[in-house]
mmCIF file of C-alpha atoms in Angstrom:
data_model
loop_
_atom_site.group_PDB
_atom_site.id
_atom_site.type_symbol
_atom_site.label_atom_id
_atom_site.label_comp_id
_atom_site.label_asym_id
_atom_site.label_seq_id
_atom_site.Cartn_x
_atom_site.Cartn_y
_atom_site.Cartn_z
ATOM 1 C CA UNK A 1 0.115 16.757 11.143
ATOM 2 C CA UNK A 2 1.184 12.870 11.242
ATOM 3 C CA UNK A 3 4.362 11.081 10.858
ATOM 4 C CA UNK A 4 6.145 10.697 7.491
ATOM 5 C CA UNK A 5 8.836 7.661 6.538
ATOM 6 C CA UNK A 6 11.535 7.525 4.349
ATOM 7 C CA UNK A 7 12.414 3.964 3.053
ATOM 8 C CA UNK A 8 14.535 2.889 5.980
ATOM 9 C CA UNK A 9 11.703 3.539 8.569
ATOM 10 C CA UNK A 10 9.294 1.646 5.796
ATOM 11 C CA UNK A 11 11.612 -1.602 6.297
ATOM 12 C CA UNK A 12 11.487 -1.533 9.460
ATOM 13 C CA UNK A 13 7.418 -2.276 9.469
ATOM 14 C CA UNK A 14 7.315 -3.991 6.879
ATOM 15 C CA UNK A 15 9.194 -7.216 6.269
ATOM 16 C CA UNK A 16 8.655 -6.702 2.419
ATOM 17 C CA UNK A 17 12.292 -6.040 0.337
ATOM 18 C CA UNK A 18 12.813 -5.745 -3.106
ATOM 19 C CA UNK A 19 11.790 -6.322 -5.818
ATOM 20 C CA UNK A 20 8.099 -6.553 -3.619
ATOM 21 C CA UNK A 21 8.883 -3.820 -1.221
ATOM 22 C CA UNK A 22 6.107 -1.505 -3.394
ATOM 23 C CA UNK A 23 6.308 1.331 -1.774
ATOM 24 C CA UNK A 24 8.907 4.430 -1.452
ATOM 25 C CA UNK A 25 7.427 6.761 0.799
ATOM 26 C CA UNK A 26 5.105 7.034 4.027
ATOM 27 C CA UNK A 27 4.097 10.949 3.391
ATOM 28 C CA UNK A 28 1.481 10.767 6.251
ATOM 29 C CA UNK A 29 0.185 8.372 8.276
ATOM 30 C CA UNK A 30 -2.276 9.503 11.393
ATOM 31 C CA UNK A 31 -2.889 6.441 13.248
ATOM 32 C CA UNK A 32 -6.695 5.276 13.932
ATOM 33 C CA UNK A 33 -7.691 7.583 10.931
ATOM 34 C CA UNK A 34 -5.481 7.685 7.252
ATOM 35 C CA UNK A 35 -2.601 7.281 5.664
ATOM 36 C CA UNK A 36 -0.691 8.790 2.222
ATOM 37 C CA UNK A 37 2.056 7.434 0.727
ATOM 38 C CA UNK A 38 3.552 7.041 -2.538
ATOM 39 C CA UNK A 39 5.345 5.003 -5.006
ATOM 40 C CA UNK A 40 7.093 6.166 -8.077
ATOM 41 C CA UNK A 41 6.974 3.932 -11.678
ATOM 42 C CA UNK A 42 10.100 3.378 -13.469
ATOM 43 C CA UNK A 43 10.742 1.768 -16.381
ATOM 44 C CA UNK A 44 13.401 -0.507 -14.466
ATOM 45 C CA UNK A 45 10.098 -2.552 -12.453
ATOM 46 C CA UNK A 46 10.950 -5.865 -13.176
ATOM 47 C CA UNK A 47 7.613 -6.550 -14.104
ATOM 48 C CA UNK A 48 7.622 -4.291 -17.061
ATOM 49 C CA UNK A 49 10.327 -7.056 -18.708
ATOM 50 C CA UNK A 50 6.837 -8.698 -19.439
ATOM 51 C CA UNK A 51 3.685 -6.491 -18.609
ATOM 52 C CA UNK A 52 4.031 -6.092 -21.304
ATOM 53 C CA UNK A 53 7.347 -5.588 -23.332
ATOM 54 C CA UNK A 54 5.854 -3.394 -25.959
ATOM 55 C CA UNK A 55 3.270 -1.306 -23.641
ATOM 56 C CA UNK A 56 4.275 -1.348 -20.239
ATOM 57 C CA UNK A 57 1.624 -1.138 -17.715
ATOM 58 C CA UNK A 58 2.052 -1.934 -14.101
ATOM 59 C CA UNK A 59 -0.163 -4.966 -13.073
ATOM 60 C CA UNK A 60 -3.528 -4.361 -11.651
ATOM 61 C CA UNK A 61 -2.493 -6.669 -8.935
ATOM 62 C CA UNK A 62 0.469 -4.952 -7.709
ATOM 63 C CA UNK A 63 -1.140 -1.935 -7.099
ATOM 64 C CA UNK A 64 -3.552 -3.884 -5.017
ATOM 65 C CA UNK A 65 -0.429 -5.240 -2.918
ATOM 66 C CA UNK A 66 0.717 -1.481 -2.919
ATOM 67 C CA UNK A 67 -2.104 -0.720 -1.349
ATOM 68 C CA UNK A 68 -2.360 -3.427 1.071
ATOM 69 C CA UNK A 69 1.478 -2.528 2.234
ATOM 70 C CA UNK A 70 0.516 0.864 2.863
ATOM 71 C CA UNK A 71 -2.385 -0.181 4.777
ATOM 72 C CA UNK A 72 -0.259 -2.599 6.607
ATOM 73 C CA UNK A 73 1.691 0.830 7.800
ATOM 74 C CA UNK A 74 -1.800 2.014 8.763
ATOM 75 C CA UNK A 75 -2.520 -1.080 10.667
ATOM 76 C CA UNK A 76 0.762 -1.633 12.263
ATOM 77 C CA UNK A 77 0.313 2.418 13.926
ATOM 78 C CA UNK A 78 -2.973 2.050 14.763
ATOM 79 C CA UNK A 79 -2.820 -1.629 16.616
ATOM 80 C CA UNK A 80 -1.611 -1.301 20.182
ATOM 81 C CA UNK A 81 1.954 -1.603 21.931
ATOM 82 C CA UNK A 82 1.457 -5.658 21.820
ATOM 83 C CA UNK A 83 0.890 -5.680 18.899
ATOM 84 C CA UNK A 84 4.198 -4.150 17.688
ATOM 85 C CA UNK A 85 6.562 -6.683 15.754
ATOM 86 C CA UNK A 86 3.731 -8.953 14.873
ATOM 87 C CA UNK A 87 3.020 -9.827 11.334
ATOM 88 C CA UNK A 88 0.519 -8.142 9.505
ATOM 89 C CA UNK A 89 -1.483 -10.688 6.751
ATOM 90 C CA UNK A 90 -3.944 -9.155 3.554
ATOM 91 C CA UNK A 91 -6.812 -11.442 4.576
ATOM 92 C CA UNK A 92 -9.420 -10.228 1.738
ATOM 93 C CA UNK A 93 -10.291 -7.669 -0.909
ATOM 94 C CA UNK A 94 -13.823 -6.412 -2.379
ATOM 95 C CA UNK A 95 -14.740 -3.748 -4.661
ATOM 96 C CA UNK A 96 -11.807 -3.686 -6.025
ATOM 97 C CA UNK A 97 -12.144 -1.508 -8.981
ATOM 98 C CA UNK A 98 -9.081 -0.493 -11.958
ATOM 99 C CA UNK A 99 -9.726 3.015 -13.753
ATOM 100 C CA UNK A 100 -6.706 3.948 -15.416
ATOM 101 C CA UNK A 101 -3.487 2.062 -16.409
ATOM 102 C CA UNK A 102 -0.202 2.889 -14.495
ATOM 103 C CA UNK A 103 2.972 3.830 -16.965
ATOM 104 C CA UNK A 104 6.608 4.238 -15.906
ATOM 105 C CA UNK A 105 7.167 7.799 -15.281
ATOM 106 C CA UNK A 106 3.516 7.783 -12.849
ATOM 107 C CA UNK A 107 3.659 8.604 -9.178
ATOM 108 C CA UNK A 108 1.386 6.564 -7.392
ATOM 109 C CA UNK A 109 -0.530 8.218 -4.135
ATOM 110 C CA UNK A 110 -2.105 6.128 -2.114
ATOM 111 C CA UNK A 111 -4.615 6.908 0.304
ATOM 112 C CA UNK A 112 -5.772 4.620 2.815
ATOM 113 C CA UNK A 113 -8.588 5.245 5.623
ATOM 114 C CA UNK A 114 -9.649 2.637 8.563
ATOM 115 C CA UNK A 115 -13.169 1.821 8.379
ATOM 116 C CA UNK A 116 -13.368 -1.108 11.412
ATOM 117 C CA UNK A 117 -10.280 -2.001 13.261
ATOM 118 C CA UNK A 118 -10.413 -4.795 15.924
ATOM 119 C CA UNK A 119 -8.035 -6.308 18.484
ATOM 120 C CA UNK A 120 -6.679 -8.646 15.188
ATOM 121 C CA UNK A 121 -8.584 -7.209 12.284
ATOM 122 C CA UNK A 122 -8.381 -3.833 10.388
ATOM 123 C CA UNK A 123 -10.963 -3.115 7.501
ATOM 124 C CA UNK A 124 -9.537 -0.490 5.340
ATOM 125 C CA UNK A 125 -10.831 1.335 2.518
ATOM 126 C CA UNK A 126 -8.051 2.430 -0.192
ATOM 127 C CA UNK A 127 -7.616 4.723 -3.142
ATOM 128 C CA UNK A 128 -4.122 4.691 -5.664
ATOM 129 C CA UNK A 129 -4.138 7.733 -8.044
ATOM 130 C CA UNK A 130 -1.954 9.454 -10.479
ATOM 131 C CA UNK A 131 -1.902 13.222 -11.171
ATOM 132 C CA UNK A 132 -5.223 13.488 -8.873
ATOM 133 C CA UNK A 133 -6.888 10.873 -11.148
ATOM 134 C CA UNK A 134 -8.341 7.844 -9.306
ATOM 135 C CA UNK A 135 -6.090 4.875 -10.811
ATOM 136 C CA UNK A 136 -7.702 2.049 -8.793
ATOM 137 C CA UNK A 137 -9.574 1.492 -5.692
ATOM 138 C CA UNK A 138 -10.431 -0.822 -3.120
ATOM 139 C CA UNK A 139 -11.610 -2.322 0.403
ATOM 140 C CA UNK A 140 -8.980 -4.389 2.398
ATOM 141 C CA UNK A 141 -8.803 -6.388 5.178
ATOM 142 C CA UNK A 142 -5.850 -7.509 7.341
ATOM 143 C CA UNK A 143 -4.798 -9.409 10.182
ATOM 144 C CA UNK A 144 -2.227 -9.428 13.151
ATOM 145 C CA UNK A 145 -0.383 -12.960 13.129
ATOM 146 C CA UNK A 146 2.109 -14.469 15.412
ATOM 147 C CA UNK A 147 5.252 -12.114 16.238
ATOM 148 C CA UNK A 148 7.964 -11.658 13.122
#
C-alpha cells in the first residue's frame, strides 16, 4: 500500500494555491510506479462563472493541469533526495484525448503511471475519470528546475 495526502501535505509539494491548486486529495501514490488522487467539482469553481454560465462544464484544459499536478506528486516521490524542493515544470502533452464533459457534483480520479523517468525528466501517462468512466486522457512530460 502507498502513501495518501490530505490537502496540507498536497501544499507542501506543490507550490500551486487556490483558485489553481486542482487537486484535493493524494489517495495513493507508490513512487517509481502510480499514483491516484482526486478532485471533487463544485458548482463554486470559479471557472463555472463563465464555462459556461448556463451549462457548466469544467474546461478541458484544467483537467489537463489536474493531471499534470498530480503527476507532479508522482514526480516529486519518485525523483531522488536532491531533488526534493526543486520545482517541478509541465514541459509537453500528446494524445491528449476529452471523452466526457465534467459537471459540478463529479469526482474526478486521476490516475497517473511513469512511463520514462530521468535524472530531470519524467514521462507520464495519465487517465481523469468520473464514476469509472474515462473523462479524459493523456501523456505528460515534466521537468525538475532550479530549487523553489
Amino acid at each position: 500500500m502507498g502513501t495518501s495526502y490530505d490537502i496540507q501535505a498536497i501544499m507542501e509539494l506543490l507550490p500551486h494555491r487556490y483558485p489553481f491548486l486542482l487537486v484535493d486529495r493524494i489517495i495513493e501514490v507508490i513512487p517509481g510506479d502510480k499514483i491516484f488522487a482526486l478532485k471533487n467539482v463544485t458548482i463554486n469553481e470559479p471557472f463555472f462563472q463563465g464555462h459556461f454560465p448556463d451549462k457548466p462544464i469544467m474546461p478541458g484544459v484544467l483537467i489537463i493541469e489536474a493531471m499534470a499536478q498530480v503527476g507532479g506528486v508522482l514526480a516529486y516521490e519518485t525523483g531522488s533526495p536532491e531533488q526534493r524542493g526543486k520545482l517541478i515544470y509541465f514541459m509537453a502533452m500528446d494524445k491528449v484525448r476529452f471523452r466526457k464533459p465534467v459537471v459540478p457534483g463529479d469526482q474526478i480520479i486521476f490516475e497517473a503511471r511513469i512511463i520514462k523517468f530521468r535524472s530531470k525528466v519524467a514521462k507520464m501517462s495519465g487517465r481523469a475519470l468520473v464514476d469509472n468512466q474515462l473523462v479524459a486522457e493523456a501523456e505528460l512530460m515534466a521537468s525538475f528546475g532550479e530549487n523553489a
